[in-house]
Structures are given as structure tokens and as C-alpha cells.
PDB file of N, CA and C in Angstrom:
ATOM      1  N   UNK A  19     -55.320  50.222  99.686  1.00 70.00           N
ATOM      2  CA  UNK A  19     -55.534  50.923  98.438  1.00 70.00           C
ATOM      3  C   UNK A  19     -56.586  50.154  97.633  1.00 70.00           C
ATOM      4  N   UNK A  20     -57.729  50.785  97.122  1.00 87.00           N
ATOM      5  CA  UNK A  20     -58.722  50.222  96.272  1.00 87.00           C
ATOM      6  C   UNK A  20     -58.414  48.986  95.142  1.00 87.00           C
ATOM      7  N   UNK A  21     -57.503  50.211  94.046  1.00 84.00           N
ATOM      8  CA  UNK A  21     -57.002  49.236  93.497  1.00 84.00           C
ATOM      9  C   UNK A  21     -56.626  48.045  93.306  1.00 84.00           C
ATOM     10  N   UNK A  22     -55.350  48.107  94.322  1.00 90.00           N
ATOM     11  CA  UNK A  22     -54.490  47.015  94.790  1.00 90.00           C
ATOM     12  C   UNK A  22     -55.646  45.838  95.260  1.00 90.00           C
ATOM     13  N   UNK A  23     -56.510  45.993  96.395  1.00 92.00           N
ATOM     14  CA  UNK A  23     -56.950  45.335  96.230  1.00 92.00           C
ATOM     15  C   UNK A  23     -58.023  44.659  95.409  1.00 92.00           C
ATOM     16  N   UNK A  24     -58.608  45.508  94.762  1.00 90.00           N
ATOM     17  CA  UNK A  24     -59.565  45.108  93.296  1.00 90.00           C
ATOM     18  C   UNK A  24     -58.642  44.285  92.374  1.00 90.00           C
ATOM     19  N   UNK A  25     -57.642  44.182  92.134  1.00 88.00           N
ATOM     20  CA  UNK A  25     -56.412  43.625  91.617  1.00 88.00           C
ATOM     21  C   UNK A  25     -56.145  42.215  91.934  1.00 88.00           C
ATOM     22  N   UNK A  26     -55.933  42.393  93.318  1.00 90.00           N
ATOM     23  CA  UNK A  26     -55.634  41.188  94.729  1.00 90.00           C
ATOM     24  C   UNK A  26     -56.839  40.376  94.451  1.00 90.00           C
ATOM     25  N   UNK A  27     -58.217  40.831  94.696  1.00 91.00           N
ATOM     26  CA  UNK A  27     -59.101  40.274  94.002  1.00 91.00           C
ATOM     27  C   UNK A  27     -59.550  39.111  93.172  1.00 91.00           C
ATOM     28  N   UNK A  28     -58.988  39.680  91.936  1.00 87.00           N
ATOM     29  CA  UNK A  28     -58.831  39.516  91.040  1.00 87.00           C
ATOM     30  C   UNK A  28     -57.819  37.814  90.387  1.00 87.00           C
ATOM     31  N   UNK A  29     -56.705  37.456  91.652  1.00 86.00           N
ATOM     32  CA  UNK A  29     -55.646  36.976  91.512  1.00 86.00           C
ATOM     33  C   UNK A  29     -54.418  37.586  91.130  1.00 86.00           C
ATOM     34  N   UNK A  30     -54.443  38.976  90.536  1.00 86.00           N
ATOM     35  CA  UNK A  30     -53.457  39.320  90.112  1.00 86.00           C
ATOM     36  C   UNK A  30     -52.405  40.254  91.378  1.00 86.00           C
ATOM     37  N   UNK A  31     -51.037  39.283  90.745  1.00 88.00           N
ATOM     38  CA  UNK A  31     -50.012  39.951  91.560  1.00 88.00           C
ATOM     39  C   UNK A  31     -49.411  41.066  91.632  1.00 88.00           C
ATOM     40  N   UNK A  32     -49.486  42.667  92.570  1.00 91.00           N
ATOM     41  CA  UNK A  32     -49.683  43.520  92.477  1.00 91.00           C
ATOM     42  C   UNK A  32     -47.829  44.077  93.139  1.00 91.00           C
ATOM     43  N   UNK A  33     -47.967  44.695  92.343  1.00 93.00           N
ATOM     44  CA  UNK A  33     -46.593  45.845  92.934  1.00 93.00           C
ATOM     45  C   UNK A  33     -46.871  47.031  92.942  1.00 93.00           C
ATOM     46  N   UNK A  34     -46.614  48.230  93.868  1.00 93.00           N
ATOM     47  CA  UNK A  34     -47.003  49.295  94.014  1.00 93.00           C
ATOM     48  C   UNK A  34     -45.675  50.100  94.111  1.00 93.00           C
ATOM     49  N   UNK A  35     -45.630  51.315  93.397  1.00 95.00           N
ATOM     50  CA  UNK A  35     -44.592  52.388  93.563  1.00 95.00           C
ATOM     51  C   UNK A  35     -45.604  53.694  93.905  1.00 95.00           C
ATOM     52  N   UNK A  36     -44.731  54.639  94.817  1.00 94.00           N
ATOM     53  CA  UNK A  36     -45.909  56.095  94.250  1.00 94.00           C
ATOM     54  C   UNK A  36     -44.907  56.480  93.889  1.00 94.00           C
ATOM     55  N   UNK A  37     -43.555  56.419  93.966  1.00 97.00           N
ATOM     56  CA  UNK A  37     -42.647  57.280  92.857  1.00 97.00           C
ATOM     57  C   UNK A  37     -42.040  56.693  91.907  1.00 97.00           C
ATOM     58  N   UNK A  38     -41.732  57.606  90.810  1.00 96.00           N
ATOM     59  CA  UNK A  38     -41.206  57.356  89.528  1.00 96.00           C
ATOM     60  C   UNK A  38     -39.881  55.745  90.170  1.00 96.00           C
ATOM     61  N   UNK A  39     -38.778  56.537  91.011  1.00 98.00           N
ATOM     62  CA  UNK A  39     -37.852  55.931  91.148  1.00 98.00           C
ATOM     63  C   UNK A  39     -38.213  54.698  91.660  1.00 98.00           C
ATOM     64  N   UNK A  40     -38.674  54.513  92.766  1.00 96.00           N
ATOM     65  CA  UNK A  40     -39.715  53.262  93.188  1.00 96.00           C
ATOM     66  C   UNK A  40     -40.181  52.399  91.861  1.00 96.00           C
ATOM     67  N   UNK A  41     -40.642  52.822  91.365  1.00 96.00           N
ATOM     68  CA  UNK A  41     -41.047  52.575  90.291  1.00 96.00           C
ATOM     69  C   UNK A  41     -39.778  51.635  89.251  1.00 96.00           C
ATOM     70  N   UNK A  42     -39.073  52.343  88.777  1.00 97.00           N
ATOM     71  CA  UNK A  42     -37.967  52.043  87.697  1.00 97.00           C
ATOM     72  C   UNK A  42     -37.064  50.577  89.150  1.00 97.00           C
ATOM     73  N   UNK A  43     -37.380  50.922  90.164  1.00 96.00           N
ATOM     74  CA  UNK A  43     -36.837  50.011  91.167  1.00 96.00           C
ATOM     75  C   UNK A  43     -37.508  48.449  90.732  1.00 96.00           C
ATOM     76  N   UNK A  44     -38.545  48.379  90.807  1.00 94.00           N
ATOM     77  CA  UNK A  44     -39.487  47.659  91.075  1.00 94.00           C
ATOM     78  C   UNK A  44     -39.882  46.584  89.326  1.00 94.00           C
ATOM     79  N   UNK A  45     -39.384  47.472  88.569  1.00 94.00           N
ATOM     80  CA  UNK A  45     -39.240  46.767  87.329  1.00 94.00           C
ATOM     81  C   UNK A  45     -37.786  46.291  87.219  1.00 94.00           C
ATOM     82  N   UNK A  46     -36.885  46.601  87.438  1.00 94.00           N
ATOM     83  CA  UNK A  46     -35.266  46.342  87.401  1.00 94.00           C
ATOM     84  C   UNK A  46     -34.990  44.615  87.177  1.00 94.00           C
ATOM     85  N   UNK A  47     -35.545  44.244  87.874  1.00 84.00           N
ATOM     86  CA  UNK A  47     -35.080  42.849  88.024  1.00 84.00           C
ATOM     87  C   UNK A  47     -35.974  41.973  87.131  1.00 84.00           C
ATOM     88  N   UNK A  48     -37.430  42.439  87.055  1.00 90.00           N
ATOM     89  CA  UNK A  48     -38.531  41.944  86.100  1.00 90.00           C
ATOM     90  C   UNK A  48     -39.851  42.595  85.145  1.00 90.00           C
ATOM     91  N   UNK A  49     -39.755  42.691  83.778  1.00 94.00           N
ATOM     92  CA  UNK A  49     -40.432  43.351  83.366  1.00 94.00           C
ATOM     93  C   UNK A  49     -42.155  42.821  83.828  1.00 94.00           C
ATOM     94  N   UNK A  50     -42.974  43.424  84.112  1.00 95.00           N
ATOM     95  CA  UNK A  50     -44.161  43.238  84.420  1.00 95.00           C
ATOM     96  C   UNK A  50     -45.282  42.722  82.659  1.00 95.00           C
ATOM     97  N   UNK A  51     -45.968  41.633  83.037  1.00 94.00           N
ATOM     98  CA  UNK A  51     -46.916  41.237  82.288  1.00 94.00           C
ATOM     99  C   UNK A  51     -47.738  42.924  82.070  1.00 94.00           C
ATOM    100  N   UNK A  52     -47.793  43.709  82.807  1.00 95.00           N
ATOM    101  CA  UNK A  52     -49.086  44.768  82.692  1.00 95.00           C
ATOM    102  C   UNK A  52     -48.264  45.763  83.451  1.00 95.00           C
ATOM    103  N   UNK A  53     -48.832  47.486  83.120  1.00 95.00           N
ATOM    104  CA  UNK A  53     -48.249  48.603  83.919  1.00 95.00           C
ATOM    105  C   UNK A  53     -48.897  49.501  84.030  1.00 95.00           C
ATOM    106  N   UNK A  54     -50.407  49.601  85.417  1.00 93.00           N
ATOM    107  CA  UNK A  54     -50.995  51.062  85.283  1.00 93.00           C
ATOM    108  C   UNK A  54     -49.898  52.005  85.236  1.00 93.00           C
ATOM    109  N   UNK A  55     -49.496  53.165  85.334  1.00 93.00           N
ATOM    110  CA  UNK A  55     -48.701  54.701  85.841  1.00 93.00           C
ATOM    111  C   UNK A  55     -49.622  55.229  85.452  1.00 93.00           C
ATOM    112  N   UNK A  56     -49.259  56.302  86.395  1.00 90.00           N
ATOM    113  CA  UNK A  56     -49.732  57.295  86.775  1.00 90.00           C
ATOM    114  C   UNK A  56     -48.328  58.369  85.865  1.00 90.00           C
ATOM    115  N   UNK A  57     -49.345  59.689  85.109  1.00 87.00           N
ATOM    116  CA  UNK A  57     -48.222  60.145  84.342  1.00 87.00           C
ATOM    117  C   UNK A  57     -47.283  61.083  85.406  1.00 87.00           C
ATOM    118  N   UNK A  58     -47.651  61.608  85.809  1.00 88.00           N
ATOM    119  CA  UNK A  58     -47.559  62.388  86.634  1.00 88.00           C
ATOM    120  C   UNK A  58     -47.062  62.045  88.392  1.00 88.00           C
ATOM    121  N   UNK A  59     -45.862  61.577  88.923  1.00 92.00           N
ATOM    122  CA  UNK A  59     -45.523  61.293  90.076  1.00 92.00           C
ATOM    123  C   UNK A  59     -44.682  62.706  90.871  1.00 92.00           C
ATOM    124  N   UNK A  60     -44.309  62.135  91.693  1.00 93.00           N
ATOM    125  CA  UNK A  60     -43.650  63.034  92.381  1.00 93.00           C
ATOM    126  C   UNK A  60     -41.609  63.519  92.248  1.00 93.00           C
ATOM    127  N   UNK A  61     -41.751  62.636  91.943  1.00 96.00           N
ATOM    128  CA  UNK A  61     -40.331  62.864  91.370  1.00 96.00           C
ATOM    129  C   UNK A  61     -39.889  62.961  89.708  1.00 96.00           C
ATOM    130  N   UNK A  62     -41.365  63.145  89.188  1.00 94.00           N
ATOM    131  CA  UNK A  62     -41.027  63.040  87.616  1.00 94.00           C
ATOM    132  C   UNK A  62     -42.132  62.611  87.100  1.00 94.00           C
ATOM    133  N   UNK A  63     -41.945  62.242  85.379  1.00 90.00           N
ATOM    134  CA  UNK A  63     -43.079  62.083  84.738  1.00 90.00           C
ATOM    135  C   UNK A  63     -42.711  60.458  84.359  1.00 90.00           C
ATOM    136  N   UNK A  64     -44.058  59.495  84.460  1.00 92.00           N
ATOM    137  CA  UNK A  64     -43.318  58.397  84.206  1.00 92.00           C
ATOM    138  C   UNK A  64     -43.858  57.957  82.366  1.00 92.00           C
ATOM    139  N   UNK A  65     -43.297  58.997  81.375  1.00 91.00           N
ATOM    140  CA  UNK A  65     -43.589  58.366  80.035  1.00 91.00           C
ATOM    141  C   UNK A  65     -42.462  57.371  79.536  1.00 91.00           C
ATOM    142  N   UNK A  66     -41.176  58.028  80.139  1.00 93.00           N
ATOM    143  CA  UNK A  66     -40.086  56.794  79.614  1.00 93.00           C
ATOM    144  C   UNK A  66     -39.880  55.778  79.980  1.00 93.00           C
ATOM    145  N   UNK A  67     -40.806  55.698  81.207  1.00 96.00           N
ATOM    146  CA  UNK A  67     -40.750  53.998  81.847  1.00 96.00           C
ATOM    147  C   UNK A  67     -41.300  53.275  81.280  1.00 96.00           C
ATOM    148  N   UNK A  68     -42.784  53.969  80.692  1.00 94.00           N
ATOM    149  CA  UNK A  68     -43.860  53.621  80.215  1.00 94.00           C
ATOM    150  C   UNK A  68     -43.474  53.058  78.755  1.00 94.00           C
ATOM    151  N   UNK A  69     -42.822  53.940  77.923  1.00 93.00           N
ATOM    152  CA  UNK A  69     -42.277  53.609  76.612  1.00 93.00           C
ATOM    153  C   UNK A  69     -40.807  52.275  76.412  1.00 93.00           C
ATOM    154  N   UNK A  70     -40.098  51.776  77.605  1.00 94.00           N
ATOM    155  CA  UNK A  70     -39.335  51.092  77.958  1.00 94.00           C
ATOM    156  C   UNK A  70     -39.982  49.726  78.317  1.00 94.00           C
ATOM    157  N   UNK A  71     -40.909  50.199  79.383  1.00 96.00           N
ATOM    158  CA  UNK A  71     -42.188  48.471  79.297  1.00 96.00           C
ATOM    159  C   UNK A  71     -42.725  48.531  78.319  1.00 96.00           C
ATOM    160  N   UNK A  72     -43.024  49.085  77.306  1.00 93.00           N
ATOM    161  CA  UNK A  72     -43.485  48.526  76.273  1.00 93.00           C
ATOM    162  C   UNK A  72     -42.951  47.978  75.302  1.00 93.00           C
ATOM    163  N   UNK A  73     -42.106  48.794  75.387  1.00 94.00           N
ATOM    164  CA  UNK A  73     -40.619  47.827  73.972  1.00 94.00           C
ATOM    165  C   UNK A  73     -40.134  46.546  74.503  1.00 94.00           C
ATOM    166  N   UNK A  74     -40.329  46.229  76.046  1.00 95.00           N
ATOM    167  CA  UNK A  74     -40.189  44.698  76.689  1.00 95.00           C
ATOM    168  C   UNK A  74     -41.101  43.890  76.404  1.00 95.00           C
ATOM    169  N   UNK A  75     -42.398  44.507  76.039  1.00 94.00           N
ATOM    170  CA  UNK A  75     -43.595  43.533  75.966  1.00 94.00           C
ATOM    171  C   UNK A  75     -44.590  43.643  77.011  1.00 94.00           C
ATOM    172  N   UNK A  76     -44.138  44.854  77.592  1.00 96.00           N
ATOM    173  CA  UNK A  76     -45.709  44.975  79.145  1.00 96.00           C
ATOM    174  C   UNK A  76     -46.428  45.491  78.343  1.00 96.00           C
ATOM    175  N   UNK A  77     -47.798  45.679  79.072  1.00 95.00           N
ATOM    176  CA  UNK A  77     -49.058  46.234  78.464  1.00 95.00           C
ATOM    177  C   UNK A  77     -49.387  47.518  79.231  1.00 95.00           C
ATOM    178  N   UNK A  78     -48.902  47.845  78.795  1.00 94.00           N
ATOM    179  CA  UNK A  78     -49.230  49.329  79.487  1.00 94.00           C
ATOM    180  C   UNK A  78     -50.741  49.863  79.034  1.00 94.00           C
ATOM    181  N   UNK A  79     -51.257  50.864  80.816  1.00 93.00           N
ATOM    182  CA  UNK A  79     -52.304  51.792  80.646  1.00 93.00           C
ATOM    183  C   UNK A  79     -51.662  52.703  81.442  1.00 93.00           C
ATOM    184  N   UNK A  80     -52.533  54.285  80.949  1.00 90.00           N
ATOM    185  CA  UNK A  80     -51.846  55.354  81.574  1.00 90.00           C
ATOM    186  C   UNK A  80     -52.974  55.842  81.964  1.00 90.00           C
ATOM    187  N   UNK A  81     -53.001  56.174  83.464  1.00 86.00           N
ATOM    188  CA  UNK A  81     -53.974  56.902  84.074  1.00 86.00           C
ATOM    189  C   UNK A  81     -53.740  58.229  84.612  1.00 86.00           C
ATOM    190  N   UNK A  82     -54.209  59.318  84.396  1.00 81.00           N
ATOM    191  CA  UNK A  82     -54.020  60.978  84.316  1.00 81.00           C
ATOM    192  C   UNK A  82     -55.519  61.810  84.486  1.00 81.00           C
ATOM    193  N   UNK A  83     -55.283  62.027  85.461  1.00 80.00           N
ATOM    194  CA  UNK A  83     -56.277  63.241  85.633  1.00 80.00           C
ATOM    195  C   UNK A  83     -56.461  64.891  84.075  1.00 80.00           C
ATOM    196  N   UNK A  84     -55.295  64.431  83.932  1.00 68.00           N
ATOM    197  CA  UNK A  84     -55.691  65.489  82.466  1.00 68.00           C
ATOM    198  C   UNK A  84     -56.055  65.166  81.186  1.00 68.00           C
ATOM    199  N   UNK A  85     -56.290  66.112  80.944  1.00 64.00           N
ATOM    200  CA  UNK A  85     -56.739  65.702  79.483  1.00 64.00           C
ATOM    201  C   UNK A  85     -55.782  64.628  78.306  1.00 64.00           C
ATOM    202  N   UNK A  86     -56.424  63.885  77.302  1.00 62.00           N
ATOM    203  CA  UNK A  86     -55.851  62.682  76.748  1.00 62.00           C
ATOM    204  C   UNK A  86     -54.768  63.215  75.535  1.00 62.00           C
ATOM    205  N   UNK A  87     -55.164  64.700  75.170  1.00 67.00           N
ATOM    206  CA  UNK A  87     -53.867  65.486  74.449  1.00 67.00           C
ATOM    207  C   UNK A  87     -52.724  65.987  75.276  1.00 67.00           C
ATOM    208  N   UNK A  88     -52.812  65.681  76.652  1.00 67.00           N
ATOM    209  CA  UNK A  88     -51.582  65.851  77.809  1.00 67.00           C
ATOM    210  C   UNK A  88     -50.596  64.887  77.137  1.00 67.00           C
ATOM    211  N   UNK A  89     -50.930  63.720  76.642  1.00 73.00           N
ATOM    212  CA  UNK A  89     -50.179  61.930  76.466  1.00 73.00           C
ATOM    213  C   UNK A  89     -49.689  62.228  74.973  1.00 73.00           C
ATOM    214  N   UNK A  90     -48.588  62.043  74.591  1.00 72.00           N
ATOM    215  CA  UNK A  90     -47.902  62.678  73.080  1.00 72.00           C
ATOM    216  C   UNK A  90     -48.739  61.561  72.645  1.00 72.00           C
ATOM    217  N   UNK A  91     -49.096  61.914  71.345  1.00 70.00           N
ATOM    218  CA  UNK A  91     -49.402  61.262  70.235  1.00 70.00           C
ATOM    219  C   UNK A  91     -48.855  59.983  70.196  1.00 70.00           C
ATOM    220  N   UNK A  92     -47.552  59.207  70.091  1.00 77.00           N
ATOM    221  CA  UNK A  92     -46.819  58.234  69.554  1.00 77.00           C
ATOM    222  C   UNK A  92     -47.119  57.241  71.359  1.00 77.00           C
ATOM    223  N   UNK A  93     -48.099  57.780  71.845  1.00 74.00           N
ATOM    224  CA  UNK A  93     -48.301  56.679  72.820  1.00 74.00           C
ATOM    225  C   UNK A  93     -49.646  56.073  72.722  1.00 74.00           C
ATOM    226  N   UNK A  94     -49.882  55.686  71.491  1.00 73.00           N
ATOM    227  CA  UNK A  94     -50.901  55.329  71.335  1.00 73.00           C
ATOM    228  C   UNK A  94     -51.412  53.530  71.260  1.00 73.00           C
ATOM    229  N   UNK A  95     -50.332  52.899  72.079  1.00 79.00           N
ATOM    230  CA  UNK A  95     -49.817  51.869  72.644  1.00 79.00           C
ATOM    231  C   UNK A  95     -50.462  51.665  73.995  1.00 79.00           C
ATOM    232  N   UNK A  96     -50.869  52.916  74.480  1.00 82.00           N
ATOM    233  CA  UNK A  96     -51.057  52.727  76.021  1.00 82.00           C
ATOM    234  C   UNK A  96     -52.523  52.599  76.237  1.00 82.00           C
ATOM    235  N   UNK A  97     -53.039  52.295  76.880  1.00 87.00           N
ATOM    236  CA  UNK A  97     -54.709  52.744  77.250  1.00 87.00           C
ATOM    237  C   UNK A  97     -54.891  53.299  78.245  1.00 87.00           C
ATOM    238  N   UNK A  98     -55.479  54.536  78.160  1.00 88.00           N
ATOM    239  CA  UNK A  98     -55.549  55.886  78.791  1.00 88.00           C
ATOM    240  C   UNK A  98     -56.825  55.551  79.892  1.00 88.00           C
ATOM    241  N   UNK A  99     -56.809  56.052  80.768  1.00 88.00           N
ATOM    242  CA  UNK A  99     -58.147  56.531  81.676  1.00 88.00           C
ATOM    243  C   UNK A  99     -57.919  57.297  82.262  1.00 88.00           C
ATOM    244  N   UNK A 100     -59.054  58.440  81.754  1.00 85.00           N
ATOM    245  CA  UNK A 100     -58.536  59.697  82.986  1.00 85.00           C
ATOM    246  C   UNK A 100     -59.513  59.315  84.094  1.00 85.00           C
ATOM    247  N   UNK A 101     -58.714  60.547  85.039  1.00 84.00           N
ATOM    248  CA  UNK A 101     -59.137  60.228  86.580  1.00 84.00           C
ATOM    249  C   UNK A 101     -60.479  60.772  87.056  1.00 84.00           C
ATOM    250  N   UNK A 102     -61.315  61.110  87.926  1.00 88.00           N
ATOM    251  CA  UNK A 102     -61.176  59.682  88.423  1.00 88.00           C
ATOM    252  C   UNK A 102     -61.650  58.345  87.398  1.00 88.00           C
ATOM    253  N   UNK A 103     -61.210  56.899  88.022  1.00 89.00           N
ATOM    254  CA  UNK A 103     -61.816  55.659  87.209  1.00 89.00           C
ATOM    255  C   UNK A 103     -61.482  55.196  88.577  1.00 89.00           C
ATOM    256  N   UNK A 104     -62.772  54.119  88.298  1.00 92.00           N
ATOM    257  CA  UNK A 104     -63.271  53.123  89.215  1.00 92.00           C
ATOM    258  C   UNK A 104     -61.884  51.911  89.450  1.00 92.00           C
ATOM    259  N   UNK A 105     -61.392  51.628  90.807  1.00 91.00           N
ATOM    260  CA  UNK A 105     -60.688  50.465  90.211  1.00 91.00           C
ATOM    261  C   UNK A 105     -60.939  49.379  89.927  1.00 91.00           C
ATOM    262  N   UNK A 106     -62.797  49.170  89.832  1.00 92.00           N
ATOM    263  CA  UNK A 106     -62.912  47.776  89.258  1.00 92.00           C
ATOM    264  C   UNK A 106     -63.062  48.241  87.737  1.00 92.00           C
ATOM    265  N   UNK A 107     -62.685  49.124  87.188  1.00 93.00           N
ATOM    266  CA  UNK A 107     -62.379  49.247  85.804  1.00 93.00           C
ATOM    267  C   UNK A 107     -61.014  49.171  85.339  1.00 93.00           C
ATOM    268  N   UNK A 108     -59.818  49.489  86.497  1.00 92.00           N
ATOM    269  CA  UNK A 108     -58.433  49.606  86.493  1.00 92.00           C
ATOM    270  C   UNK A 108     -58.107  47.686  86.512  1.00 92.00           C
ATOM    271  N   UNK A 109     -59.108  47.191  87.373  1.00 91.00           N
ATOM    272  CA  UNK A 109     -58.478  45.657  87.488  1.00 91.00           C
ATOM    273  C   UNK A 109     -59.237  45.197  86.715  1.00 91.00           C
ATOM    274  N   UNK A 110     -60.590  45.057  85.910  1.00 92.00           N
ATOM    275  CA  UNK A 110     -61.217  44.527  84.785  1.00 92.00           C
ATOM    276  C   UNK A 110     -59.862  44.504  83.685  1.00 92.00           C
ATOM    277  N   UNK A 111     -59.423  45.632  83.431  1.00 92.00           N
ATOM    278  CA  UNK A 111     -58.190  45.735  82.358  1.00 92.00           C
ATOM    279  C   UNK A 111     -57.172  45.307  82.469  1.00 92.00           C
ATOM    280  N   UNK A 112     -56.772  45.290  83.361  1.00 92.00           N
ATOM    281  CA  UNK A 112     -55.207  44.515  83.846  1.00 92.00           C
ATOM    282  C   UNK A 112     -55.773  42.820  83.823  1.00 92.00           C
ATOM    283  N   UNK A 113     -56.878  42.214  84.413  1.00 89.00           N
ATOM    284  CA  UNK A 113     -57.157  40.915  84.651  1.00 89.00           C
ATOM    285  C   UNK A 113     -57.106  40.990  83.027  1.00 89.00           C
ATOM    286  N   UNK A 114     -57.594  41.192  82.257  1.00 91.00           N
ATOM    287  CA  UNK A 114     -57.743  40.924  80.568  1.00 91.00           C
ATOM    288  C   UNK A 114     -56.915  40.837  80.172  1.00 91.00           C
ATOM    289  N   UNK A 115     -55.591  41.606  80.539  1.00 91.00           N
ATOM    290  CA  UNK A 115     -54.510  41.766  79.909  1.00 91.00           C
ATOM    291  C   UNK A 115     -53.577  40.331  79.936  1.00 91.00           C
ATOM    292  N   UNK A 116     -53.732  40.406  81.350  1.00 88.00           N
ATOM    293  CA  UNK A 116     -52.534  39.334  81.767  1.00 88.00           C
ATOM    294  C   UNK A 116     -53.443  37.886  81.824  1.00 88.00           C
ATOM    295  N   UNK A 117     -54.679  37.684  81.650  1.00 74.00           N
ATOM    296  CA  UNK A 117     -55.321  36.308  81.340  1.00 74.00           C
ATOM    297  C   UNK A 117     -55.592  35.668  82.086  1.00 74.00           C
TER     298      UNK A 117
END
């Protein structure tokens, strides 16, 4: 995966879900320094994960192929990129984040 490795790259330690549940798996035990999602998965929408790492202290970005009025208003916490984006723009942001 591009990303992942633009990430890997990068130094940064990467976890991958493609589903929501995967997902909520994969944070369980540790909240993440940083959290691309994707809004839109296959088993669901991931805004409440998204709004849950953030009240922990992750840094969330939300990446969506739709438009940026798709993302409610009160997530204005997150940093958006719609799709496509480069993932050396996805790991430029995450490397910044986490330092």
C-alpha cells in the first residue's frame, strides 16, 4: 500500500484497518499519536471513532472522496483531504503530527 509505505518511510509506525471494526480493534488496547480514516468503510461510517480519538488526544485527518460539507460541521478538529491525495501528502501530515 502507497501510503503505508510513504509512512514506513517516513519512520512512522503504521497500523492498517480497511474496516470500521478492524479498526475500533486496533485502537482498543492503544490510542494512536495520529488517525488517517477513511469516512466511509465497509461496515460503517468511521465519524465516532474519529470523534473518540480525539477526545483521547489523537490527531486526527479525514480522508473522503466527497465533498468537505459530507463531514458535520463540529468536526472541525479533523484535517480533511479529499480523494484522490498523494500519500506523500498523507505521510508529510502524519510525520508533522507525531514529530
Amino acid at each position: 500500500m502507497a501510503i503505508e509505505d510513504a509512512l514506513q518511510e517516513r519512520g512512522v509506525s503504521v497500523a492498517v484497518a480497511s474496516t470500521l471494526a478492524g479498526a475500533i480493534d486496533l485502537v482498543a488496547a492503544r490510542v494512536p499519536a495520529a488517525a488517517l480514516l477513511d469516512i466511509h468503510l465497509p461496515d460503517g461510517e468511521s465519524l465516532d471513532l474519529a470523534s473518540r480519538l480525539y477526545g483521547a488526544g489523537c490527531a486526527i485527518a479525514i480522508s473522503s472522496a466527497f465533498d468537505a460539507d459530507a463531514i458535520p460541521a463540529d468536526f472541525g478538529f479533523a484535517v480533511q483531504f479529499r480523494k484522490p491525495v498523494s500519500p506523500e501528502v498523507l505521510a508529510e501530515w502524519a510525520s508533522g503530527v507525531i514529530g
